[in-house]
mmCIF file of C-alpha atoms in Angstrom:
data_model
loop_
_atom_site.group_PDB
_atom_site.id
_atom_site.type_symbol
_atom_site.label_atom_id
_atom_site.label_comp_id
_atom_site.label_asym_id
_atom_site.label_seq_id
_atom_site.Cartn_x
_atom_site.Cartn_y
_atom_site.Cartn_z
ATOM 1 C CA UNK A 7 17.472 -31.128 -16.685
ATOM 2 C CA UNK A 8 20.688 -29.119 -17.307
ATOM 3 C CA UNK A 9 23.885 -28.823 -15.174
ATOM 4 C CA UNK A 10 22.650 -25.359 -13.806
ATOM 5 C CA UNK A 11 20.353 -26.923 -11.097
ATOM 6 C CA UNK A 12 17.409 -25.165 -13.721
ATOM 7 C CA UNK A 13 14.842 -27.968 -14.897
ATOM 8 C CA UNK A 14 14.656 -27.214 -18.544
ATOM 9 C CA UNK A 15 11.037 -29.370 -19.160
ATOM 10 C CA UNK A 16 9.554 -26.321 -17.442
ATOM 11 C CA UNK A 17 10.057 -24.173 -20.341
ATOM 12 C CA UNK A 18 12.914 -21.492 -19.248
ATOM 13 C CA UNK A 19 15.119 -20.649 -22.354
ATOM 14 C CA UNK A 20 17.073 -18.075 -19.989
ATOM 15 C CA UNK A 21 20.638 -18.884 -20.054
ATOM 16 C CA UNK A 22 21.775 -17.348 -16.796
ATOM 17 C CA UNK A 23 24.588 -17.970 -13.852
ATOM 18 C CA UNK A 24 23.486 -20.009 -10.676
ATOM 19 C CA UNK A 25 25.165 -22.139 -8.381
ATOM 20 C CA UNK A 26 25.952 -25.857 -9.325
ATOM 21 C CA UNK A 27 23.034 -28.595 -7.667
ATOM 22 C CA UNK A 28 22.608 -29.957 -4.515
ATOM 23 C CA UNK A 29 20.233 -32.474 -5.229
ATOM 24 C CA UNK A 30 17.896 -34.125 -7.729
ATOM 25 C CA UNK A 31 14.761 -33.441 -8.856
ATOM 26 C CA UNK A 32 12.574 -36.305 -9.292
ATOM 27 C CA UNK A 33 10.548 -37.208 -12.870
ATOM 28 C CA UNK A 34 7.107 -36.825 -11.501
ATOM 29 C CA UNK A 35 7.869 -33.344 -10.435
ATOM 30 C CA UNK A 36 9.586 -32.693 -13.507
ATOM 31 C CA UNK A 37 6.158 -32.361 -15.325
ATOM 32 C CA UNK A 38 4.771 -29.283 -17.148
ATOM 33 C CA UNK A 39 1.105 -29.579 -16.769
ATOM 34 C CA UNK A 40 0.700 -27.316 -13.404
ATOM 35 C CA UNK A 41 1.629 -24.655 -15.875
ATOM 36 C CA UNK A 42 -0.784 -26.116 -18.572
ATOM 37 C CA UNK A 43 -3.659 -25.652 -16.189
ATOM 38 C CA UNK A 44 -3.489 -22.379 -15.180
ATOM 39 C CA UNK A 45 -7.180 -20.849 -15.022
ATOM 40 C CA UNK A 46 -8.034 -18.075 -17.536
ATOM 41 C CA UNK A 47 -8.973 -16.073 -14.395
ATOM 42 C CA UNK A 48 -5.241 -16.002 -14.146
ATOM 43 C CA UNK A 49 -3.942 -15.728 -17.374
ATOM 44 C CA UNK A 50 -6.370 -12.589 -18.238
ATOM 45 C CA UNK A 51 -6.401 -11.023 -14.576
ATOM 46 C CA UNK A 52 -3.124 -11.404 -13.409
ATOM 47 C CA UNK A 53 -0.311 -12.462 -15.814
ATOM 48 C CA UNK A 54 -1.319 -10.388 -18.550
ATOM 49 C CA UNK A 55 -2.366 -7.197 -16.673
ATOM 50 C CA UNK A 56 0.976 -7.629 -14.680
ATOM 51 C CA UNK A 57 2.914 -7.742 -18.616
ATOM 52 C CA UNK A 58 1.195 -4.635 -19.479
ATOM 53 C CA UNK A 59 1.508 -2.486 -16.505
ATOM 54 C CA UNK A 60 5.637 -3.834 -15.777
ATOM 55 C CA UNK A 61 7.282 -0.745 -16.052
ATOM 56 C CA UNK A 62 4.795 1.612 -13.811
ATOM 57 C CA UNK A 63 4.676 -1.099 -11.447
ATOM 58 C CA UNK A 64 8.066 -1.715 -11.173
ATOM 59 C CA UNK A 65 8.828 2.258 -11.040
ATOM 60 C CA UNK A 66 6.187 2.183 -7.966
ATOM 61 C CA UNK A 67 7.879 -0.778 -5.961
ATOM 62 C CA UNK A 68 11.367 0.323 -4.211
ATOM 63 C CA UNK A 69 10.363 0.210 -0.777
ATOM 64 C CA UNK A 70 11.271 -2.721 1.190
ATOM 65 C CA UNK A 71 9.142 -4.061 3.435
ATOM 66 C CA UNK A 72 11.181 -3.982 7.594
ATOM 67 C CA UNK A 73 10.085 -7.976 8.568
ATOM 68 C CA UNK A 74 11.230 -9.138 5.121
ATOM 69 C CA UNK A 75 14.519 -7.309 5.642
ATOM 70 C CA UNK A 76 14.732 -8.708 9.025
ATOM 71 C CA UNK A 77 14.433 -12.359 7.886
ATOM 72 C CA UNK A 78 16.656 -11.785 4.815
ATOM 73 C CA UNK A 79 19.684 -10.656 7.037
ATOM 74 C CA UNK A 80 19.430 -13.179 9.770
ATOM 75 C CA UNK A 81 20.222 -16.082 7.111
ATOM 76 C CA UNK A 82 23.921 -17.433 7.667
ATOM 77 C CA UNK A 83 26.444 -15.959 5.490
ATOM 78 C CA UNK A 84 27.149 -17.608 2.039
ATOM 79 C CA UNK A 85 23.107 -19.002 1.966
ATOM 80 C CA UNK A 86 21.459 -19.394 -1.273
ATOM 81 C CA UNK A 87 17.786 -17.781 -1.656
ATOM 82 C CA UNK A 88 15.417 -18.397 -3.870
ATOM 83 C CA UNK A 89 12.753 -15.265 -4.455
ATOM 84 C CA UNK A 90 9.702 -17.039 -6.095
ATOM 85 C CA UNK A 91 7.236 -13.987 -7.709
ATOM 86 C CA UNK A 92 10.434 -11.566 -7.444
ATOM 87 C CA UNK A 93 8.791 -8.921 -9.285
ATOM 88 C CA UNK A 94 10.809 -6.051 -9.792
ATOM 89 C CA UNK A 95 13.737 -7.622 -7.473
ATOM 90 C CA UNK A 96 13.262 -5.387 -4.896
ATOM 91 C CA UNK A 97 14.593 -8.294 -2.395
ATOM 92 C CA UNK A 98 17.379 -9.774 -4.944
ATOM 93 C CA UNK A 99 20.627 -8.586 -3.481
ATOM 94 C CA UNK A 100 19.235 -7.185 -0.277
ATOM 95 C CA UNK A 101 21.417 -9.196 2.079
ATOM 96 C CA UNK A 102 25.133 -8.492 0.160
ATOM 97 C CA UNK A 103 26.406 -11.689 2.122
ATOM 98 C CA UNK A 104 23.892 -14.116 0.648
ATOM 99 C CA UNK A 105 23.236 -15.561 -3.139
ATOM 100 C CA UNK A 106 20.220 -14.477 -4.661
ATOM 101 C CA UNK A 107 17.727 -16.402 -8.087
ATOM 102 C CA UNK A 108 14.683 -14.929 -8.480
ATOM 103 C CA UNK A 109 11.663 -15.964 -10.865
ATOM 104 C CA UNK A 110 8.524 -14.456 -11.702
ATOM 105 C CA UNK A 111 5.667 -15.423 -14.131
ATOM 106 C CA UNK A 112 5.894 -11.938 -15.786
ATOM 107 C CA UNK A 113 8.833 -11.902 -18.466
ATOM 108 C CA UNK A 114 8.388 -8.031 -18.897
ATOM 109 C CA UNK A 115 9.083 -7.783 -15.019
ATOM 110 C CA UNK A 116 12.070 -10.409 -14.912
ATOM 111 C CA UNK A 117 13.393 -8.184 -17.841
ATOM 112 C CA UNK A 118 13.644 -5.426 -15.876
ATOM 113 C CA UNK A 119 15.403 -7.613 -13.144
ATOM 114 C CA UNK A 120 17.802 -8.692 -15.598
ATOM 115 C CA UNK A 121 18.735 -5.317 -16.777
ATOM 116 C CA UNK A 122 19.630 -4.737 -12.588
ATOM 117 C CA UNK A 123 21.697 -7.374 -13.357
ATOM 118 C CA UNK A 124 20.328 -9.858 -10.971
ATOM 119 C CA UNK A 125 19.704 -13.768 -11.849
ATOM 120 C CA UNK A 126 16.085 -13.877 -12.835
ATOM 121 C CA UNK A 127 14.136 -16.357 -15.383
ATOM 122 C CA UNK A 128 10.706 -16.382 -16.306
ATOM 123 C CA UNK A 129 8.613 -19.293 -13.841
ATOM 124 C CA UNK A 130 5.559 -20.639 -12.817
ATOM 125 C CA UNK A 131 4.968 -20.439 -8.439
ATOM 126 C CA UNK A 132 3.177 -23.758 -8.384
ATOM 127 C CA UNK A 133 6.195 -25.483 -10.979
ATOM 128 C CA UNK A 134 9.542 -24.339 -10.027
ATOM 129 C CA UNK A 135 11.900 -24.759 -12.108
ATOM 130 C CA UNK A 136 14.892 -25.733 -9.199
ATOM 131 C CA UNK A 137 15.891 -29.309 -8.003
ATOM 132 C CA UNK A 138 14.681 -30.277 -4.611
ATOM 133 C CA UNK A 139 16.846 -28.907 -2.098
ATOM 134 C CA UNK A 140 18.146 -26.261 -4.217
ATOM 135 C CA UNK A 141 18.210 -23.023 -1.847
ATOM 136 C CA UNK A 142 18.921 -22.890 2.006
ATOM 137 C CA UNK A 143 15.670 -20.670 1.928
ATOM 138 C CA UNK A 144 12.911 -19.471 -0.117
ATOM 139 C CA UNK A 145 10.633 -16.044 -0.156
ATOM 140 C CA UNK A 146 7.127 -15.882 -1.645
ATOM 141 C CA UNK A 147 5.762 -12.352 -0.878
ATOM 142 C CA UNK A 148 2.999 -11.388 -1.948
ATOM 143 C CA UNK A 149 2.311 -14.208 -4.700
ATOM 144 C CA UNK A 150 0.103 -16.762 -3.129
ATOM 145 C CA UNK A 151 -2.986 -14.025 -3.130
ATOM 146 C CA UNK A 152 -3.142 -13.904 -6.761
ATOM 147 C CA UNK A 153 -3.493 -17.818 -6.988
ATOM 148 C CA UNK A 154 -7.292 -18.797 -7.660
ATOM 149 C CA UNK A 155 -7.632 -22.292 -6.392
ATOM 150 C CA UNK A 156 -6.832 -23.630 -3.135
ATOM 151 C CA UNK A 157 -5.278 -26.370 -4.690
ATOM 152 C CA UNK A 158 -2.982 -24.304 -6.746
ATOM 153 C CA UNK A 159 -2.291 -22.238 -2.942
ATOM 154 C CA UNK A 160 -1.053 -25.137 -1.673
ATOM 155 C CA UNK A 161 0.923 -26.341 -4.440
ATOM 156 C CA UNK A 162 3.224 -23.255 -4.615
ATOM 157 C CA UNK A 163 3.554 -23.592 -0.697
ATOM 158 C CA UNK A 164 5.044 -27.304 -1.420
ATOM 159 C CA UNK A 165 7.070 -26.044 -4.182
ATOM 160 C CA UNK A 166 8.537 -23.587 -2.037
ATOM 161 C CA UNK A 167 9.193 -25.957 0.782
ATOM 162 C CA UNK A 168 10.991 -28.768 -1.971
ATOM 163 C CA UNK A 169 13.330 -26.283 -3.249
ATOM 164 C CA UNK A 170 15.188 -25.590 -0.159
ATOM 165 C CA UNK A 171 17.169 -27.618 2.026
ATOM 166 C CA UNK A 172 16.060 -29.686 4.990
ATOM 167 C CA UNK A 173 16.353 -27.014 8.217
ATOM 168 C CA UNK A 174 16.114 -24.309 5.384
ATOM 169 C CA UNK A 175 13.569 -21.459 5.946
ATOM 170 C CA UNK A 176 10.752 -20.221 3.956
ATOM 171 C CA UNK A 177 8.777 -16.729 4.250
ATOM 172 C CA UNK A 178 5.430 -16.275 2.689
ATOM 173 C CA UNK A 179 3.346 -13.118 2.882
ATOM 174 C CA UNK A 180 -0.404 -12.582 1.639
ATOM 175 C CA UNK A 181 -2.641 -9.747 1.527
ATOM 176 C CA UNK A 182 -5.083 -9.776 4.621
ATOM 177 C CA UNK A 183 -9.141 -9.401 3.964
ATOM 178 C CA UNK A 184 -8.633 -7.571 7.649
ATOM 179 C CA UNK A 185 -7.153 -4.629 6.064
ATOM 180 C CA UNK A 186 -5.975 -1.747 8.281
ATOM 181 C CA UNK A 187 -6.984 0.814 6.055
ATOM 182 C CA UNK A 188 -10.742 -0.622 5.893
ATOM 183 C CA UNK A 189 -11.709 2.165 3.053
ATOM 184 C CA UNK A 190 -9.788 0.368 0.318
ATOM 185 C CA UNK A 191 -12.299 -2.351 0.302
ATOM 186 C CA UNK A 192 -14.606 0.140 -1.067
ATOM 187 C CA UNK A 193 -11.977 0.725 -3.991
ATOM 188 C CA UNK A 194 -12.105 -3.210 -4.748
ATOM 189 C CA UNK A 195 -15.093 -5.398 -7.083
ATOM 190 C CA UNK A 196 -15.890 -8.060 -5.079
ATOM 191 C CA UNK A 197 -16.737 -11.423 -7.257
ATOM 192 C CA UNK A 198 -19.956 -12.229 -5.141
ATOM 193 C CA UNK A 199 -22.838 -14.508 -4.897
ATOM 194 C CA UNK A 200 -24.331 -12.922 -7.982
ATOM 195 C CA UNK A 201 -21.687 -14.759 -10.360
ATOM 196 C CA UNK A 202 -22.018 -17.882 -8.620
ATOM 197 C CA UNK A 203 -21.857 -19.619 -12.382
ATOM 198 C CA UNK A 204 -17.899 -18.776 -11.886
ATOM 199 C CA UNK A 205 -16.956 -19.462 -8.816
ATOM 200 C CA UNK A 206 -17.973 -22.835 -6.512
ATOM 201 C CA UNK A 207 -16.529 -21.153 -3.390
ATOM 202 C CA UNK A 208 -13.192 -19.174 -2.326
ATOM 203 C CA UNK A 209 -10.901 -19.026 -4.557
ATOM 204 C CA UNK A 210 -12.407 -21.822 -6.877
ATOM 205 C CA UNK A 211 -13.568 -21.826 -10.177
ATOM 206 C CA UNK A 212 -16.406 -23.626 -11.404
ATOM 207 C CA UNK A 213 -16.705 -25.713 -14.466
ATOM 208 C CA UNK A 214 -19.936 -23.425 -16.195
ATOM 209 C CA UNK A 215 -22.502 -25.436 -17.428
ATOM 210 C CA UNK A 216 -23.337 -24.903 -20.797
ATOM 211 C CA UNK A 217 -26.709 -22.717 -20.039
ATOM 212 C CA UNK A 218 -24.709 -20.133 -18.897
ATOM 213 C CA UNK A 219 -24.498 -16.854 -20.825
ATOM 214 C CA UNK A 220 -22.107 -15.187 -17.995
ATOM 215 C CA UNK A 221 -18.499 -15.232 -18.700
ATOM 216 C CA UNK A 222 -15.300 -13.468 -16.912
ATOM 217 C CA UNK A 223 -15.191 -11.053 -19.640
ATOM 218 C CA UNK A 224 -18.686 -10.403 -18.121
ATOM 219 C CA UNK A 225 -18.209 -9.478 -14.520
ATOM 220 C CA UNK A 226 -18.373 -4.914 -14.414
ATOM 221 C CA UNK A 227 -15.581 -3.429 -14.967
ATOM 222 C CA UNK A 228 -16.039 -0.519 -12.314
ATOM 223 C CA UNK A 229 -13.030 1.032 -9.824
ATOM 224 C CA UNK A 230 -15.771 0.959 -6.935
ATOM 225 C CA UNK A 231 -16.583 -1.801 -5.602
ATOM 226 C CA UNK A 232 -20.388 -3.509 -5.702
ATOM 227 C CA UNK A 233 -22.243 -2.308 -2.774
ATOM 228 C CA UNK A 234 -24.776 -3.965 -0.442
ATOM 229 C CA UNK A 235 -27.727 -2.120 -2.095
ATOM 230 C CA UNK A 236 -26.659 -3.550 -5.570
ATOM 231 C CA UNK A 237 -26.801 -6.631 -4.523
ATOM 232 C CA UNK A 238 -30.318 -6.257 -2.506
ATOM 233 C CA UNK A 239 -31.109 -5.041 -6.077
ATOM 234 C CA UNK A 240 -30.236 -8.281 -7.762
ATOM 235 C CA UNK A 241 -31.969 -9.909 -4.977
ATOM 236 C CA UNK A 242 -34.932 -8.298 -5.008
ATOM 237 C CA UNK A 243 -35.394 -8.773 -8.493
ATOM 238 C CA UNK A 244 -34.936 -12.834 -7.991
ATOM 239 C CA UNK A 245 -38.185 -12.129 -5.506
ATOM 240 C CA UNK A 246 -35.941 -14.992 -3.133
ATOM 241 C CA UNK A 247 -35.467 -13.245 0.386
ATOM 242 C CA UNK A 248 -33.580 -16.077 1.428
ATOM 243 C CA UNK A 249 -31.159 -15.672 -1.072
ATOM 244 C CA UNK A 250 -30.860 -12.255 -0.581
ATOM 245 C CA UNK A 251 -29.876 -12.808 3.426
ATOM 246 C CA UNK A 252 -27.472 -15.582 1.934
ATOM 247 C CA UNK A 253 -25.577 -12.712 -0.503
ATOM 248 C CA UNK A 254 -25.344 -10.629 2.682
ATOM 249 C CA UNK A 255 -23.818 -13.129 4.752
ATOM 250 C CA UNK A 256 -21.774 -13.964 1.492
ATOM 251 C CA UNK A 257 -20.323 -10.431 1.302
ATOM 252 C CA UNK A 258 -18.869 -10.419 5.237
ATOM 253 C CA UNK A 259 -16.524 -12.568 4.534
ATOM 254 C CA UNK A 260 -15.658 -12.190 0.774
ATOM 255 C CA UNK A 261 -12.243 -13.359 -0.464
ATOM 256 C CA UNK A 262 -12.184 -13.123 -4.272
ATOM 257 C CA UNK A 263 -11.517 -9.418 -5.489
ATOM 258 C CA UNK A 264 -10.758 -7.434 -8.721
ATOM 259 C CA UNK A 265 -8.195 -4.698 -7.185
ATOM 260 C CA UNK A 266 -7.629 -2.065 -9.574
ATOM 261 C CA UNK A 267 -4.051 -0.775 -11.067
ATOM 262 C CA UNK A 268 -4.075 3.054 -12.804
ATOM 263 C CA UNK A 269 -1.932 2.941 -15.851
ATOM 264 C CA UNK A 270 -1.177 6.744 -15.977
ATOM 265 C CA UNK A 271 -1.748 7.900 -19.698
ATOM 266 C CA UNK A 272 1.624 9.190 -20.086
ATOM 267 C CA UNK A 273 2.798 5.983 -19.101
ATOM 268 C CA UNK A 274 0.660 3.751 -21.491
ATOM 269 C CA UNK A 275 3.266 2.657 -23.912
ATOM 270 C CA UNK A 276 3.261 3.360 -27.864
ATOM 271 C CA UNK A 277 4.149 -0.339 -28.355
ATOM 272 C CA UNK A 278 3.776 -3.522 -26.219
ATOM 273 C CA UNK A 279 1.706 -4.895 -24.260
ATOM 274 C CA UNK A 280 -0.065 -1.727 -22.750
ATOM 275 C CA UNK A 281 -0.442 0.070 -26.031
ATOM 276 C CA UNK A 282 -4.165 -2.077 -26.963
ATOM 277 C CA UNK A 283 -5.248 -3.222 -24.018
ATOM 278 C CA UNK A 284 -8.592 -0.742 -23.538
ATOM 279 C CA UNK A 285 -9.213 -2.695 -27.554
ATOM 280 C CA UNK A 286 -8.587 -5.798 -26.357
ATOM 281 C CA UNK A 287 -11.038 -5.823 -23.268
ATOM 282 C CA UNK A 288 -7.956 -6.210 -21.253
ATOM 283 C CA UNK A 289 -8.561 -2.785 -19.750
ATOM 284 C CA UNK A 290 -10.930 0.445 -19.441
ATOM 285 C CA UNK A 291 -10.148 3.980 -20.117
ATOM 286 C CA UNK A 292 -10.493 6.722 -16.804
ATOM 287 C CA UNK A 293 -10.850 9.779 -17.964
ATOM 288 C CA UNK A 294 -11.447 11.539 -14.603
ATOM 289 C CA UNK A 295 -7.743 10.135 -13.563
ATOM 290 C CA UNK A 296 -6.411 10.258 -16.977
ATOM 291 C CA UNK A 297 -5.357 6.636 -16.687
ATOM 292 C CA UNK A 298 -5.985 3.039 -18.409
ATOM 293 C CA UNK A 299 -7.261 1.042 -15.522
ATOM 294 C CA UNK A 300 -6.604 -2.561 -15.122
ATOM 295 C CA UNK A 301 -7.936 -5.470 -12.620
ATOM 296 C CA UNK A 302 -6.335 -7.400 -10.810
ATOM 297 C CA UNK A 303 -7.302 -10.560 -9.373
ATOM 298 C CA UNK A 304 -6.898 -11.143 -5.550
ATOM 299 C CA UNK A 305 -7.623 -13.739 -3.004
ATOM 300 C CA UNK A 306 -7.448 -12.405 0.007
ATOM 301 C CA UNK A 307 -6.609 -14.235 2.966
ATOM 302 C CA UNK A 308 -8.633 -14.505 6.303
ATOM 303 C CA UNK A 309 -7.149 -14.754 9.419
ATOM 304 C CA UNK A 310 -6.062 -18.200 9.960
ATOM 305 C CA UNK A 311 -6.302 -19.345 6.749
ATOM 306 C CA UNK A 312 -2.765 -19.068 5.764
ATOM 307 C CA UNK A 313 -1.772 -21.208 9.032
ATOM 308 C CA UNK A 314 -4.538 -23.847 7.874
ATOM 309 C CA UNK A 315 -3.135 -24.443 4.500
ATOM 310 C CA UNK A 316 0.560 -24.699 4.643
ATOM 311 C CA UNK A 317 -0.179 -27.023 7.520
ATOM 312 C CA UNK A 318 -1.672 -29.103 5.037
ATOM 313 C CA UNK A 319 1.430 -29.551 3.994
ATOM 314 C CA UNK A 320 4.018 -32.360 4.984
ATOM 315 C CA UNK A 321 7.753 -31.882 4.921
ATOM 316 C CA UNK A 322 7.779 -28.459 7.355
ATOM 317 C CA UNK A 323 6.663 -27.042 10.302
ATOM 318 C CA UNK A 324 5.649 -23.398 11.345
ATOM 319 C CA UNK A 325 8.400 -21.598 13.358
ATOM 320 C CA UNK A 326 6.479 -17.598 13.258
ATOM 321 C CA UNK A 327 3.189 -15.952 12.005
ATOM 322 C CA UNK A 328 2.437 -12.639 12.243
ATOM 323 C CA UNK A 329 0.632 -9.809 10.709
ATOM 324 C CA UNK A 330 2.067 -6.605 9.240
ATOM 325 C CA UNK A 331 1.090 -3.813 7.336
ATOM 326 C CA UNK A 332 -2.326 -5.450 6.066
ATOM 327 C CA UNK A 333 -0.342 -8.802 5.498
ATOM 328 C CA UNK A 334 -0.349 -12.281 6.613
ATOM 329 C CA UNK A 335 2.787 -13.302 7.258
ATOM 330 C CA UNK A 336 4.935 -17.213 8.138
ATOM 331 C CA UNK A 337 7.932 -18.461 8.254
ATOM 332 C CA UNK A 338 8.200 -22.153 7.852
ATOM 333 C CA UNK A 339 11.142 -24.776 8.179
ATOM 334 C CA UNK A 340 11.439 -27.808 6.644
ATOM 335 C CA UNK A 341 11.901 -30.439 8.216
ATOM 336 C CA UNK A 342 12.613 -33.600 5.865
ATOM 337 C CA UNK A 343 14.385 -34.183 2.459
#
């Protein structure tokens, strides 16, 4: 722990200006090994497609979402704000009366952060690196989606409610699976019934036995999405009916998607981490589109669901939920030190 309120167990070698503590952080929470355990599911799917595509991302994200801007200007003069999964910063800075530290898991985005000269370091969103009861409130916008366990869901939403002060507000947004724009799903591979060797149920990965000769590096890499006949083909070829009703009941309420992200050629770069990515499985050429095409992993959340988990949660309490634009959106205020 240093005097910057910035635990330095967690691994951040950034050296960067924040405000002096408020409070402790505690040994046990001190501890590395959330980061340790991310699933390769996340490492391949969304940290490293996220380093490669930084740049076009970032060069794609300027708009800023009207309920996020809303909450960010009601907070009281002078308040501290913690943007957990900044991205791009898009947020840092938006209210000029408030303090802003953001963090992402991507050091290629928090780069570009840094060179907007906002205070950014490179962190995990299930092991902040803040004390407990750093920030009067905390923003996690679209993070929690590319989390694969429920587990690791819920951890981020009790990081985010340590880190800020008792009465302090946190907002958390998710993609919805009840889309408004319903043909996107078709642009999306669903991980479904047929790769049941991976997954145990939504948004968990199994433990493969070691029969298995499926892997993540074996799940299609296609733009469209697999259909409902493709998977009455798999089906049919099993000769088990009743596991063919079971995939179609599976696939109305599928959670776990590969989204895809078009890395226009022109913007592939000569060096780093986009330049060998189609060579090191990471991604697949387009030629159609002219573009290296990347996926993404995504949970996406039903209705409900986000309600259900972060009251699994002690320490806060739910003061709004809403939806907006194809999001899942709540603010939460804690409620104890």
């Amino acid at each position: 722990m240093n005097d910057k309120g910035i635990d330095d167990s967690a691994g951040i070698s950034h050296e960067l200006p924040v405000l002096p503590p408020i409070a402790t952080r505690t040994v046990q929470k001190c501890s590395s090994s959330k980061v340790q355990m991310t699933p390769e599911i996340e490492k391949k799917y969304v940290h490293r497609v996220y380093d490669a595509i930084a740049p076009h991302f970032s060069s794609t994200r300027f708009a800023k979402w009207p309920k996020v801007q809303t909450f960010l200007n009601a907070l009281p003069s002078g308040s501290l704000i913690l943007d957990a999964g900044c991205g791009n910063g898009k947020y840092l800075g938006l209210n000029p009366n408030c303090y802003f530290i953001g963090c992402d898991i991507s050091a290629p985005l928090i780069n570009i952060c840094t060179d907007k000269g906002h205070d950014v370091l490179v962190a995990d969103a299930v092991n902040l690196p803040y004390r407990t009861g750093y920030g009067d409130a905390a923003i996690s916008i679209a993070v929690l989606h590319h989390l694969s366990t429920e587990s690791r869901r819920k951890g981020a939403v009790e990081e985010l409610i340590r880190v800020v002060k008792p009465g302090g507000l946190v907002l958390i947004t998710v993609w919805a699976r009840e889309q408004e724009d319903k043909s996107l799903l078709n642009k999306w591979t669903p991980l479904t019934q047929k790769y049941l060797e991976e997954w145990i149920g939504p948004g968990s990965p199994r433990v493969r036995s070691p029969s298995s000769s499926l892997s993540l590096e074996s799940i299609p890499e296609t733009e469209e999405a697999i259909s409902g006949e493709h998977l009455k083909d798999f089906t049919a070829e099993s000769g088990d009916e009743s596991l063919n009703s079971k995939n179609k009941k599976s696939s109305q309420h599928q959670q776990e998607y590969f989204v895809p992200w078009h890395l226009p050629y022109h913007r592939v770069e000569v060096s780093g981490a986009s330049a060998n990515a189609v060579a090191n499985g990471l991604a697949r050429k387009d030629d159609k589109k002219g573009a290296v095409v990347y996926d993404r992993y995504y949970h996406v959340f039903s209705e409900g669901e986000l309600e259900r988990l972060v009251c699994g949660v002690d320490g806060a309490v739910i003061v709004d939920r809403f939806y907006d634009k194809s999001n899942w959106c709540i603010i939460l205020q804690k409620t104890s030190s």
